Coordinates of N, CA and C in Angstrom, one line a residue:
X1 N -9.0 -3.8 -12.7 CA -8.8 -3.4 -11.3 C -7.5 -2.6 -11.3
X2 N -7.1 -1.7 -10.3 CA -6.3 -0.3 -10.3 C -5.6 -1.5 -9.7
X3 N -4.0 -0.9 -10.1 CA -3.1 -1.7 -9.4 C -3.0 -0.6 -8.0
X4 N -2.5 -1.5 -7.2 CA -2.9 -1.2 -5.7 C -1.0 -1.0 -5.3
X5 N -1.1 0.8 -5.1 CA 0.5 0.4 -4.8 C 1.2 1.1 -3.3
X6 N 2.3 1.0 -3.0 CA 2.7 1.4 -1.6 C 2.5 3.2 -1.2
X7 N 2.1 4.0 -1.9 CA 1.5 5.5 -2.1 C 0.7 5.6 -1.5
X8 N 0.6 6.7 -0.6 CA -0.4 6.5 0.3 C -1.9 7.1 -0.4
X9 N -2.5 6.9 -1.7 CA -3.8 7.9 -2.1 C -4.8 7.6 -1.6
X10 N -5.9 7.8 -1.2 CA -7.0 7.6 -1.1 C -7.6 6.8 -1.5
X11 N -8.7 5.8 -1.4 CA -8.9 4.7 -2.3 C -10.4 4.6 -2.0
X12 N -11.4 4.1 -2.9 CA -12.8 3.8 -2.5 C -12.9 2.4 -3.3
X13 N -13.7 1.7 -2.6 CA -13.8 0.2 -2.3 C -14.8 -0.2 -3.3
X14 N -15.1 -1.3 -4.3 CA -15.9 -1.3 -5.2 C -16.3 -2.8 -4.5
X15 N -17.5 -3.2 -4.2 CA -17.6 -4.4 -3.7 C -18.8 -5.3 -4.1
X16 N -18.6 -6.2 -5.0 CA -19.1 -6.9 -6.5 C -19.1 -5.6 -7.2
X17 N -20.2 -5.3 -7.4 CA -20.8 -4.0 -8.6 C -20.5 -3.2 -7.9
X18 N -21.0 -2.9 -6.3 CA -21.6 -1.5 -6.0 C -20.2 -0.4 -5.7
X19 N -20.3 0.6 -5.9 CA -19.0 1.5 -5.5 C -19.1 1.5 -3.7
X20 N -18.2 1.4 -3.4 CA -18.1 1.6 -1.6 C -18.0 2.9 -1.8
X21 N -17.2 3.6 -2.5 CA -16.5 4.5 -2.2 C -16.6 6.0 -2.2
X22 N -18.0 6.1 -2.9 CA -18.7 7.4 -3.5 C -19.6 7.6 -4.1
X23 N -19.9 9.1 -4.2 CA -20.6 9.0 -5.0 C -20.0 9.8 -6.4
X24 N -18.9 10.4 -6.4 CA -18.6 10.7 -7.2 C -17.2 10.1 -7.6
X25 N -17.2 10.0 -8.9 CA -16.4 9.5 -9.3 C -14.4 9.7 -9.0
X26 N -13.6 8.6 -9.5 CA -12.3 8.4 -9.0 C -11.8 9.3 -9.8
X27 N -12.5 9.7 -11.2 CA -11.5 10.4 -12.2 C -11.5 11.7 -11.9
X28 N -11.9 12.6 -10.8 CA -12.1 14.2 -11.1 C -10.8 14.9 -10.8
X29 N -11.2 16.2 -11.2 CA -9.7 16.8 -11.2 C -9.6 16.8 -9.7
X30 N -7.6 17.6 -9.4 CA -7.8 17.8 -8.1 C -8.7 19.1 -7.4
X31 N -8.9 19.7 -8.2 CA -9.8 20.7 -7.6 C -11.2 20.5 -7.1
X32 N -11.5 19.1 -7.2 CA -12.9 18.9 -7.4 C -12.4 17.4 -6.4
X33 N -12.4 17.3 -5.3 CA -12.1 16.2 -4.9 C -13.4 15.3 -3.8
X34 N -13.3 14.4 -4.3 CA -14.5 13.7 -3.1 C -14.9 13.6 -2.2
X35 N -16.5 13.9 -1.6 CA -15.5 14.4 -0.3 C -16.7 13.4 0.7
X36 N -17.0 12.1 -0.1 CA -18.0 10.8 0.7 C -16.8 10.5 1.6
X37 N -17.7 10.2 2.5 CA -16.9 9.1 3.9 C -16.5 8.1 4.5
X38 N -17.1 7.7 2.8 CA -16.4 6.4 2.6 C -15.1 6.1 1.7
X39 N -14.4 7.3 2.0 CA -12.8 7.0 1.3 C -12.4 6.2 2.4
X40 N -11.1 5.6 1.3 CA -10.5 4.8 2.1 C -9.0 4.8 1.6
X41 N -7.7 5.0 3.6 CA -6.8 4.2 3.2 C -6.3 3.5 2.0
X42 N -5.0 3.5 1.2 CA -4.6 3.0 0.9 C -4.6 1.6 1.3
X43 N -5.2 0.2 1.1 CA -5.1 -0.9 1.7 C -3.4 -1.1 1.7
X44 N -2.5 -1.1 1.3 CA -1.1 -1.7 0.9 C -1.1 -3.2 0.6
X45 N -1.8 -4.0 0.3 CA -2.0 -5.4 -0.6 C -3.2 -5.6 -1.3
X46 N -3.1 -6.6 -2.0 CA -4.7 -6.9 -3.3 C -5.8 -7.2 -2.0
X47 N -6.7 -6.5 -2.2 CA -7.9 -6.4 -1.8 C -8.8 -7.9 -1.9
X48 N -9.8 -8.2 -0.8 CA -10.1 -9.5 -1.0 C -11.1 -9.7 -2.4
X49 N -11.3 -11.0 -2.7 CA -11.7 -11.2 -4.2 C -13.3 -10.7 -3.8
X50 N -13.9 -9.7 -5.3 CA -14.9 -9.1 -5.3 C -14.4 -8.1 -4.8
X51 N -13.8 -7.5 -4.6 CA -13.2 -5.8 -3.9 C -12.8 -5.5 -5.0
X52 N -12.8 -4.3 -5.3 CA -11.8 -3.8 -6.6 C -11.7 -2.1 -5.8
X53 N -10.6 -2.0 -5.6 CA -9.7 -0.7 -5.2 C -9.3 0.5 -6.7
X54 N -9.9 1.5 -6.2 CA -10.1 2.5 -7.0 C -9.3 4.0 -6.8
X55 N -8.2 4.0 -7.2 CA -7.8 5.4 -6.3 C -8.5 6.8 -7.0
X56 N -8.5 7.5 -6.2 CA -8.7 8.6 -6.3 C -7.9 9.9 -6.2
X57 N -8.0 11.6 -6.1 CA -7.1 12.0 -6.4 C -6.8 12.9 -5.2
X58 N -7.2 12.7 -3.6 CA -7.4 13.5 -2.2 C -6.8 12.7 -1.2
X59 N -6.4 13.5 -0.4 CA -5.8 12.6 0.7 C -6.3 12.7 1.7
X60 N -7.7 12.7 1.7 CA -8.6 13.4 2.9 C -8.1 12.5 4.2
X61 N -8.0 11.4 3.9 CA -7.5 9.8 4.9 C -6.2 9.5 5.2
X62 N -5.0 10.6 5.8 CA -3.9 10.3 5.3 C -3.4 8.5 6.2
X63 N -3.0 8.0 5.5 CA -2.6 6.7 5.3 C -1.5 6.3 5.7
X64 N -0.8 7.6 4.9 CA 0.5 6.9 5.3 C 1.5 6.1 4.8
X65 N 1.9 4.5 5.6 CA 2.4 3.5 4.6 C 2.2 2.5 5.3
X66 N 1.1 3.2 6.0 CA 0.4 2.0 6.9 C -0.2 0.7 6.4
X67 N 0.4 -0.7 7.1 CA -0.6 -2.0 6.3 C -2.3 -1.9 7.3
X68 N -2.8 -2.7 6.2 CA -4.6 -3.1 6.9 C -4.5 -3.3 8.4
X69 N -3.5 -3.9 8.9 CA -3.2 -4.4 10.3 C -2.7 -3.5 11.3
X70 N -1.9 -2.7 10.8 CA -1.5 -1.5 11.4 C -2.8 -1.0 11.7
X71 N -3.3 -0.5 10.7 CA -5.2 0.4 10.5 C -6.2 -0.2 11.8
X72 N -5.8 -1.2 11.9 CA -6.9 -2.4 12.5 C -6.1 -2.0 14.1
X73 N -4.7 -1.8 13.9 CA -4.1 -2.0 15.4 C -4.4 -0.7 15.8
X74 N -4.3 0.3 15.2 CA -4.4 1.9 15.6 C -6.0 1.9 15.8
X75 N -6.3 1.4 15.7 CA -8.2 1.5 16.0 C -8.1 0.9 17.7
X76 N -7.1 0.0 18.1 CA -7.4 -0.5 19.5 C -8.4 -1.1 19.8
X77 N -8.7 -1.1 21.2 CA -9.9 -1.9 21.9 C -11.5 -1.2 21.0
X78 N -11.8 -0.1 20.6 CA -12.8 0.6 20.5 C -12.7 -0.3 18.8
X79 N -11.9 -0.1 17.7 CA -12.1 -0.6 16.9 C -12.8 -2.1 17.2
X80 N -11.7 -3.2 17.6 CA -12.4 -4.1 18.1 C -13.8 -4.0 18.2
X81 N -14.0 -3.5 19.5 CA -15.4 -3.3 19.8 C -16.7 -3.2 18.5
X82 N -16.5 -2.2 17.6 CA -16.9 -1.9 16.2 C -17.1 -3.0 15.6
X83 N -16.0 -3.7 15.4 CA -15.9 -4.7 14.5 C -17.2 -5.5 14.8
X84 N -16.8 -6.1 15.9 CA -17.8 -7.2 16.7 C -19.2 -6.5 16.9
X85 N -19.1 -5.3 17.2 CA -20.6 -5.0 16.9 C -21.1 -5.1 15.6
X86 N -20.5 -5.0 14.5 CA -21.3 -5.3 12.9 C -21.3 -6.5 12.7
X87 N -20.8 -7.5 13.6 CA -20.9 -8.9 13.2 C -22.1 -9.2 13.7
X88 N -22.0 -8.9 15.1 CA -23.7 -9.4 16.1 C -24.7 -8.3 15.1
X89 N -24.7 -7.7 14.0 CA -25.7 -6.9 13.8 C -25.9 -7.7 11.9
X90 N -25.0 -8.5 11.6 CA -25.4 -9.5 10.7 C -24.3 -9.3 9.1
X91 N -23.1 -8.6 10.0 CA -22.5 -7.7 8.6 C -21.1 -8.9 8.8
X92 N -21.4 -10.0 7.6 CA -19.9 -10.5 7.5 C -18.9 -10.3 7.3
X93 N -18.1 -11.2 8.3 CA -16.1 -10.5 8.2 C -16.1 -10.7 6.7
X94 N -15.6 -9.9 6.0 CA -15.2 -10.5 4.9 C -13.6 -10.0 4.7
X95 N -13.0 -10.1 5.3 CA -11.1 -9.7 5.6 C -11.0 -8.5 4.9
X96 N -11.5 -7.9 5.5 CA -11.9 -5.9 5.1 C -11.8 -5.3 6.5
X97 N -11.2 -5.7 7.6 CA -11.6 -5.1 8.9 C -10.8 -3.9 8.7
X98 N -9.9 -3.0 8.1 CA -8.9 -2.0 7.5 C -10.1 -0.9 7.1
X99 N -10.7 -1.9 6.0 CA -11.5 -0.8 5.5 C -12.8 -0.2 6.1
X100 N -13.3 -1.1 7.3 CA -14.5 -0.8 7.4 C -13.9 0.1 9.3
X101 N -12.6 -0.2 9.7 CA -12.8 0.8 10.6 C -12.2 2.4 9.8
X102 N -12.0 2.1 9.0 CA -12.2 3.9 7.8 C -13.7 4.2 7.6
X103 N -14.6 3.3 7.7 CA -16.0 3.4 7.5 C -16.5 4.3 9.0
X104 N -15.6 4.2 9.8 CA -15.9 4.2 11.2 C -15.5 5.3 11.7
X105 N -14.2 5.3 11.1 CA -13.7 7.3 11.1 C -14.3 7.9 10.2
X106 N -14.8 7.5 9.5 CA -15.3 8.6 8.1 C -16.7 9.0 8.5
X107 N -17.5 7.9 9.5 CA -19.0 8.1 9.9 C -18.7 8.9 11.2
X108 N -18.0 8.7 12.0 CA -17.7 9.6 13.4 C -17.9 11.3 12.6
X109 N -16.5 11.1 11.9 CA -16.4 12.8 11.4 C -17.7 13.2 10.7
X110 N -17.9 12.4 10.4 CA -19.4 13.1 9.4 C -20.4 13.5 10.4
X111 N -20.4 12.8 11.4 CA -21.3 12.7 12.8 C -21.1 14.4 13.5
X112 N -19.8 14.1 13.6 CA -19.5 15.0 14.8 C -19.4 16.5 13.8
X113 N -19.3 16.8 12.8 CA -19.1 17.9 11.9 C -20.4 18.1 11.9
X114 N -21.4 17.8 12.3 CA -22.9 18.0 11.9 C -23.9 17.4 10.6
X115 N -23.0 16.5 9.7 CA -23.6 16.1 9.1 C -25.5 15.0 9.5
X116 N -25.9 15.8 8.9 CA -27.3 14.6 9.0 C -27.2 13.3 9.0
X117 N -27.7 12.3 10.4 CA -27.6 11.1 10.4 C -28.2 10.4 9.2
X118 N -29.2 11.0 8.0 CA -30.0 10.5 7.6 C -29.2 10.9 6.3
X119 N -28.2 11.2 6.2 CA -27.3 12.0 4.5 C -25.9 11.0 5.1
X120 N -25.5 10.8 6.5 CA -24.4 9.7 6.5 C -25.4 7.8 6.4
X121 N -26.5 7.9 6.5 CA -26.7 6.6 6.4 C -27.1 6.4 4.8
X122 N -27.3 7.7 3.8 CA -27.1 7.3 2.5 C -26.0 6.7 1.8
X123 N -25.0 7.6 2.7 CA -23.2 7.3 2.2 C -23.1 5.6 1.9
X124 N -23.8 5.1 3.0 CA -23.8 3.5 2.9 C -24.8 2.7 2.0
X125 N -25.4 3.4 1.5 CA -26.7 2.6 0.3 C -25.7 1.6 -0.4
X126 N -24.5 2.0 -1.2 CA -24.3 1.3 -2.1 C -23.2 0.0 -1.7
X127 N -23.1 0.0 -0.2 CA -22.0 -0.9 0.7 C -23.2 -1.7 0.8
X128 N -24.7 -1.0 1.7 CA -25.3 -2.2 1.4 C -26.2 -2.7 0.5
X129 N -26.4 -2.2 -0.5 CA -26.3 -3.5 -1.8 C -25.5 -4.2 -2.1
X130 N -24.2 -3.9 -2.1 CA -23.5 -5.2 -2.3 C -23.4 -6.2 -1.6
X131 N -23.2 -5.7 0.1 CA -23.6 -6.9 0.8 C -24.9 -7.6 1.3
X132 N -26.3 -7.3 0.7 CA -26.9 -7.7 0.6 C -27.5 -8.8 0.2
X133 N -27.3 -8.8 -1.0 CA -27.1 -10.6 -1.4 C -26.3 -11.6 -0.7
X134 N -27.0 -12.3 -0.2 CA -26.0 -13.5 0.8 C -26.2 -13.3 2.0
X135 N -26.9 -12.0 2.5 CA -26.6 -11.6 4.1 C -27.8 -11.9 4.3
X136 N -29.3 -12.0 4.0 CA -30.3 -12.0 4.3 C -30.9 -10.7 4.8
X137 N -29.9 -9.4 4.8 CA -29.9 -8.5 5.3 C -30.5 -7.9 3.5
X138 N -31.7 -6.2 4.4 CA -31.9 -5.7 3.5 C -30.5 -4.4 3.0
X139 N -30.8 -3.6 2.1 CA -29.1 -2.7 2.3 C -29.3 -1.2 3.4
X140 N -30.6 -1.5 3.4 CA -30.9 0.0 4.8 C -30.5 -0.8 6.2
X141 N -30.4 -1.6 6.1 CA -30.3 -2.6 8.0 C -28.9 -2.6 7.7
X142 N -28.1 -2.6 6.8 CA -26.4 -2.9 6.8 C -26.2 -1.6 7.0
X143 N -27.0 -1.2 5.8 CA -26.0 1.1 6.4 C -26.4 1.3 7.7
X144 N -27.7 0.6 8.4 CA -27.9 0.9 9.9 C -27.1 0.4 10.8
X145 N -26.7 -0.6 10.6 CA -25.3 -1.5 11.0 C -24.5 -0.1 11.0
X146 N -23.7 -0.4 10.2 CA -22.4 0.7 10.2 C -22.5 1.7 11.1
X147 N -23.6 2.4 10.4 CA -23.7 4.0 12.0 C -24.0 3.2 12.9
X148 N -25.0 2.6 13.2 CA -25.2 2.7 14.7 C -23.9 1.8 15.4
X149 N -23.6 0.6 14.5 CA -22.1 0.5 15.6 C -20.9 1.7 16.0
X150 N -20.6 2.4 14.5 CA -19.9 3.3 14.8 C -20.3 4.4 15.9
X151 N -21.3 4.4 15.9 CA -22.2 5.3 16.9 C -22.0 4.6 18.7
X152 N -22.2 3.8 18.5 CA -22.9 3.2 20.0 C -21.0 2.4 20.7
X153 N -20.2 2.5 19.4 CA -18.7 2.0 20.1 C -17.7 2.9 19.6
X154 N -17.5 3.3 18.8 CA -16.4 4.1 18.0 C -16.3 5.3 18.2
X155 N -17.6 6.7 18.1 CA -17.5 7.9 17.9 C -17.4 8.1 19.5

């Protein structure tokens, strides 16, 4: 596991096996930088168990020296809102609410840039296999989770 430090880099979320965070890899040069939507904030503490934090080399997310809670407070009433929509849609808290309202900025911008709803709900294939085991959920109804809450509360 990357040690996790007060620097604000970019980070993509590894949750059991599956990479949160890309599709391309943490090691590329900086000329070649990632550019999935599922980067993430620097968390600033260890990640909950089964997370493994991966930096990378872009600051596409600037961060900051912001903690998860700041992330969580700067989201306001509309984060909230998000939040509790992925819960009523079957997606458990798992003390990641930091990373998943980045899931929320990173699906809005992909939205509103013109990205294909159908190329941002891939971005989430490998978020939901991970959390698929345990959730009773398939991993296409969790990436549908994410947009469409982000969609229907956030963007």
């Amino acid at each position: 596991m990357a040690a996790v430090t007060s620097a604000p880099p970019v980070t993509s979320a590894t949750v059991g096996s599956a990479d949160v965070g890309a599709e391309e890899s943490a090691s590329q040069s900086d000329s070649n930088p990632s550019t999935s939507i599922l980067s993430l904030p620097s968390p600033g503490k260890n990640p909950p168990t089964g997370v493994e934090i991966a930096e990378t080399n872009e600051s596409a997310v600037p961060a900051g020296d912001r903690t998860p809670e700041e992330i969580v407070a700067e989201a306001g009433p509309r984060g909230q809102d998000y939040l509790r929509a992925l819960r009523a849609r079957g997606v458990p808290a798992l003390g990641m609410d930091s990373v998943e309202i980045s899931f929320a900025n990173g699906t809005c911008a992909a939205l509103g840039s013109g990205m294909p709803r159908t190329e941002v709900l891939n971005e989430f294939d490998s978020v939901g296999e991970a959390l698929a085991t345990g959730t009773g959920l398939e991993s296409g109804q969790i990436a549908e989770a994410y947009v469409s809450a982000a969609e229907q509360t956030y963007c």
